[in-house]
Structures are given as structure tokens and as C-alpha cells.
Short mmCIF file of C-alpha atoms in Angstrom, two decimals:
data_model
loop_
_atom_site.label_atom_id
_atom_site.label_comp_id
_atom_site.label_asym_id
_atom_site.label_seq_id
_atom_site.Cartn_x
_atom_site.Cartn_y
_atom_site.Cartn_z
CA MET A 1 90.17 14.54 -9.21
CA ARG A 2 91.22 16.64 -11.59
CA LYS A 3 90.34 15.76 -15.11
CA LYS A 4 94.15 15.42 -16.24
CA LEU A 5 95.13 13.05 -13.31
CA LYS A 6 91.83 10.78 -13.86
CA ASN A 7 92.53 10.58 -17.44
CA ALA A 8 95.48 9.51 -16.85
CA LEU A 9 94.38 6.72 -14.14
CA GLU A 10 92.14 5.58 -16.94
CA THR A 11 95.23 5.37 -19.41
CA VAL A 12 97.25 3.53 -16.95
CA LYS A 13 95.21 1.31 -14.92
CA GLY A 14 96.20 -2.19 -14.66
CA ALA A 15 99.78 -3.55 -13.44
CA HIS A 16 102.79 -1.30 -14.85
CA THR A 17 106.38 -0.71 -14.12
CA LEU A 18 107.64 2.93 -14.39
CA GLU A 19 109.12 2.06 -18.00
CA SER A 20 105.86 1.41 -19.01
CA VAL A 21 103.68 4.39 -17.01
CA ILE A 22 106.60 6.94 -19.25
CA THR A 23 105.65 4.78 -22.59
CA LEU A 24 101.59 4.65 -22.36
CA LEU A 25 101.66 8.26 -21.12
CA ASN A 26 104.36 9.97 -23.18
CA LEU A 27 106.19 11.56 -20.27
CA ASN A 28 110.05 11.71 -18.75
CA ARG A 29 111.21 9.70 -15.93
CA ILE A 30 110.35 12.76 -13.41
CA LYS A 31 107.44 13.43 -14.71
CA ALA A 32 106.26 9.46 -14.27
CA ILE A 33 107.53 9.23 -11.14
CA LYS A 34 105.56 12.76 -10.20
CA LEU A 35 102.01 11.40 -11.14
CA LEU A 36 102.70 7.97 -9.50
CA SER A 37 103.31 9.77 -6.36
CA ALA A 38 99.71 11.81 -6.70
CA LEU A 39 97.74 8.79 -7.63
CA ARG A 40 99.37 7.15 -4.92
CA LYS A 41 98.30 9.61 -2.27
CA LYS A 42 94.79 9.51 -3.68
CA GLY A 43 94.66 5.55 -2.81
CA TYR A 44 95.08 4.69 -6.52
CA VAL A 45 98.05 2.78 -6.49
CA LYS A 46 99.77 -0.48 -4.76
CA THR A 47 103.21 -1.06 -4.96
CA LYS A 48 105.11 -4.52 -5.12
CA ARG A 49 108.95 -5.06 -5.55
CA LEU A 50 109.39 -7.95 -7.62
CA SER A 51 112.68 -10.58 -7.88
CA ASN A 52 114.67 -8.27 -9.98
CA ASN A 53 114.18 -5.66 -7.39
CA LYS A 54 111.87 -3.48 -9.82
CA ARG A 55 108.37 -1.82 -8.72
CA LEU A 56 105.12 -3.10 -10.05
CA TYR A 57 102.21 -0.64 -10.03
CA ASP A 58 99.09 -2.07 -9.57
CA ILE A 59 96.80 0.75 -10.40
CA SER A 60 92.95 1.00 -10.27
CA PHE A 61 90.19 3.12 -9.66
CA GLU A 62 88.66 -0.14 -7.14
CA ASN A 63 92.45 0.23 -4.79
CA ARG A 64 90.97 3.14 -3.38
CA LEU A 65 87.71 0.80 -2.00
CA ASN A 66 90.77 -1.51 -0.11
CA GLY A 67 89.31 -4.42 -1.61
CA LYS A 68 91.26 -7.42 -1.27
CA SER A 69 92.07 -10.04 -3.24
CA TYR A 70 92.36 -14.11 -1.92
CA ILE A 71 96.03 -13.32 -2.58
CA ASN A 72 96.25 -11.11 0.09
CA VAL A 73 94.56 -13.66 1.98
CA LEU A 74 97.12 -16.33 0.71
CA ASN A 75 99.68 -14.11 1.85
CA ALA A 76 99.09 -13.45 5.08
CA HIS A 77 98.85 -16.79 6.31
CA SER A 78 101.10 -18.70 4.09
CA PRO A 79 105.31 -18.74 4.10
CA ILE A 80 105.68 -18.90 0.69
CA LYS A 81 104.68 -15.21 -0.92
CA ILE A 82 102.71 -15.12 -4.48
CA THR A 83 103.48 -12.10 -6.56
CA THR A 84 100.89 -11.95 -9.23
CA SER A 85 99.63 -9.00 -11.28
CA GLU A 86 95.93 -10.27 -10.75
CA VAL A 87 94.17 -7.75 -9.86
CA HIS A 88 90.75 -9.16 -9.32
CA ARG A 89 89.48 -8.06 -5.84
CA VAL A 90 86.14 -8.36 -3.34
CA TYR A 91 84.55 -5.66 -1.74
CA GLY A 92 81.98 -5.19 1.15
CA LYS A 93 83.17 -8.55 2.54
CA GLU A 94 85.88 -11.09 4.02
CA ILE A 95 87.39 -13.82 1.87
CA SER A 96 87.26 -16.55 3.78
CA LEU A 97 90.30 -19.19 4.24
CA GLY A 98 87.86 -21.91 2.60
CA GLU A 99 87.44 -19.35 -0.44
CA THR A 100 91.16 -18.61 -0.61
CA LEU A 101 92.09 -22.64 -0.90
CA ILE A 102 89.81 -23.45 -3.51
CA LEU A 103 90.55 -20.11 -5.49
CA ALA A 104 94.25 -20.92 -5.36
CA ILE A 105 93.44 -24.85 -6.48
CA LYS A 106 91.27 -23.37 -9.55
CA SER A 107 94.50 -21.60 -10.84
CA ARG A 108 96.29 -24.57 -11.31
CA SER A 109 99.34 -22.67 -10.24
CA LEU A 110 101.95 -24.79 -8.85
CA ARG A 111 102.82 -22.35 -6.46
CA GLN A 112 100.08 -20.80 -5.90
CA ILE A 113 98.07 -24.34 -4.72
CA LEU A 114 101.72 -25.03 -2.64
CA ALA A 115 101.40 -21.70 -0.87
CA SER A 116 97.46 -22.91 0.18
CA LEU A 117 98.92 -26.02 2.14
CA ALA A 118 99.48 -23.71 4.95
CA LEU A 119 95.68 -22.60 5.26
CA PHE A 120 94.92 -25.93 6.66
CA LYS A 121 96.81 -24.51 9.95
CA LYS A 122 93.71 -22.38 10.51
CA ILE A 123 90.50 -23.39 8.83
CA LYS A 124 87.72 -24.25 11.22
CA ASP A 125 84.41 -24.02 8.86
CA TRP A 126 84.43 -27.71 7.34
CA PRO A 127 81.08 -27.84 6.53
CA LEU A 128 81.70 -23.96 4.23
CA LEU A 129 84.81 -25.90 2.61
CA TYR A 130 82.87 -28.84 1.67
CA ARG A 131 80.12 -26.77 0.05
CA LEU A 132 83.14 -24.81 -1.94
CA ALA A 133 84.56 -27.50 -2.76
CA LYS A 134 81.39 -29.63 -4.20
CA ALA A 135 80.10 -26.57 -6.06
CA GLU A 136 83.50 -26.76 -8.00
CA GLY A 137 83.41 -30.25 -7.80
CA LEU A 138 86.98 -30.34 -6.22
CA GLU A 139 86.04 -32.46 -2.92
CA ARG A 140 88.86 -35.01 -3.61
CA GLN A 141 91.30 -32.47 -4.47
CA VAL A 142 90.82 -30.71 -1.20
CA GLY A 143 91.03 -33.93 0.77
CA ALA A 144 94.13 -35.14 -0.54
CA LEU A 145 96.19 -31.74 -0.12
CA TYR A 146 94.97 -31.83 3.28
CA ASP A 147 96.77 -34.90 4.31
CA LEU A 148 99.66 -33.78 1.74
CA SER A 149 99.64 -30.56 4.65
CA ARG A 150 99.58 -32.78 7.52
CA LYS A 151 103.14 -34.14 6.53
CA ILE A 152 104.73 -30.83 6.89
CA MET A 153 102.95 -29.36 9.61
CA LYS A 154 100.49 -29.26 12.21
CA THR A 155 96.59 -28.80 11.01
CA ARG A 156 93.53 -28.56 12.27
CA LYS A 157 91.40 -31.93 12.13
CA MET A 158 89.14 -32.76 9.18
CA THR A 159 86.18 -33.54 10.13
CA ARG A 160 84.84 -36.96 10.07
CA ARG A 161 81.68 -35.82 7.72
CA PHE A 162 84.13 -33.85 5.34
CA GLN A 163 86.10 -37.30 4.99
CA ASN A 164 83.05 -39.49 4.98
CA LEU A 165 81.51 -37.67 2.20
CA THR A 166 84.37 -37.26 -0.30
CA LEU A 167 86.53 -40.64 0.20
CA PRO A 168 85.87 -41.75 -3.34
CA LYS A 169 84.05 -44.77 -4.30
CA LYS A 170 85.62 -48.15 -5.67
CA ASN A 171 84.79 -47.36 -9.25
CA GLU A 172 85.41 -43.70 -9.22
CA ARG A 173 88.17 -42.61 -11.64
CA TYR A 174 91.62 -40.58 -10.35
CA LEU A 175 91.35 -37.20 -10.54
CA TYR A 176 94.38 -34.46 -11.52
CA ILE A 177 94.61 -31.23 -9.50
CA ILE A 178 97.29 -30.07 -12.39
CA GLY A 179 96.76 -32.00 -15.37
CA GLY A 180 99.33 -34.72 -16.23
CA LEU A 181 101.51 -33.99 -12.89
CA ASN A 182 101.32 -37.02 -10.46
CA SER A 183 103.55 -37.14 -7.43
CA GLU A 184 106.39 -39.91 -7.16
CA ASP A 185 106.90 -39.31 -3.30
CA PHE A 186 103.36 -39.51 -1.54
CA LYS A 187 101.47 -42.61 -3.60
CA GLU A 188 100.00 -43.59 -0.42
CA ILE A 189 97.50 -40.11 -0.49
CA GLU A 190 97.18 -40.47 -4.11
CA LYS A 191 95.69 -43.74 -3.61
CA LYS A 192 93.27 -42.74 -0.41
CA TRP A 193 91.97 -39.78 -2.58
CA LYS A 194 92.06 -40.98 -6.19
CA VAL A 195 93.78 -37.67 -6.92
CA TYR A 196 97.34 -37.02 -8.68
CA LEU A 197 99.07 -34.76 -6.31
CA PRO A 198 101.27 -32.49 -8.06
CA PHE A 199 104.08 -32.37 -5.63
CA ASN A 200 106.83 -34.53 -4.42
CA ARG A 201 108.81 -33.92 -1.32
CA ALA A 202 111.46 -31.92 -2.59
CA ASP A 203 108.76 -29.32 -3.74
CA LEU A 204 107.60 -29.02 0.14
CA GLU A 205 111.31 -27.64 1.28
CA ALA A 206 109.90 -24.21 1.22
CA TYR A 207 108.19 -24.81 4.23
CA LYS A 208 110.97 -26.64 6.49
#
């Protein structure tokens, strides 16, 4: 890569609009567009369109390696699409649906967790999901979200072993998926798993 282009890449790496690139590099609009075009041709730029119809440019050295983030996987399987400046990616391996589900729950993002319900249609490796959930202390949260997903779609059946290992004991306290949020419509699921769900029936309309 030419030194001038490399220096520009170092300066603007991250998530930017055309205007922020213009400001950071002190370029006029035409030169900024030409720079972004040159970086895109070399594989350093990924482009997303925001809700206000503006373009968001994800600029990084890693883009050229074709790494994937769990957001890519989530968007590939869910009708609810996620737009985020999150740029953490995994290289050299596929991100499993189980990993994607756990990362979505850990995000504490209502929209990401809602989108992740679609993953239960295709998750097959329940032993792996159990290990991932247990490592993060999210076994019951996964169970509660699974039962919630069954309210809105056909899913692959949870294994009996997963359920037996994760159902709460009598003396266990209730857990939150997102602190302070609970459901008015799915009390039976909350009671079964001792997990407060952050969604009500109206929140699931996006799946219809």
C-alpha cells in the first residue's frame, strides 16, 4: 500500500460518515470520496446504510481479512437487522449460532437479544450451547429465551439433558436478562426459569 494511503487509513480507521472523514483528513468532498473508493477497492472499507439514509463506513485493516462479527451471523439468521458500529471480528474460524446467541445476551441490548430469538430455529448443538452458557452463567437465561421463542415460531427442540441441567432449584433467586426489566405477559416462563424477561407480547410483533 502506498504510504499516503496507509497514513490515511491509520487516521480514519473505525466507523465514520463521509463528513467525519472530510473533517479528520481536511479534504474536500470529492477527494474524500476518491479516498474511500480507493480504500474500498483494496478491501479496507465496508459500507452500511443508516436509517437516515446516510452511509456509515467501517474502515480497518482487518476488513481485508474478511473476518466476521457475531452481528454478521445474527443478521444472516434473524428478520430483525442490527446496525452497529461494533467492529470486533473473529478470523480463521466460523462463529457458531451458540456463540452468537450468548454474545447477544451478553450485549444487554434489547434489540440484539430480540433478534437472537430467531437462532433457536437452527441451533442443533445443545451440548455446546450448554457449555457456552455455563461458562458465562447464562444457562437459565438461555432456557427462558428459548421458551419465549416458541411463542412466536417453530424451533428445534431443546434436549431433555439441557433442560434438566438448567432448570432452577427451589431456593434459587430470580435472575435478570437486562437489569430492572420484567415481563407483564410471560409470567409463566419467568416462573418456570426464575428469570425476568425484558419483553412483552407487543415487542414480538417484528416476528409476524
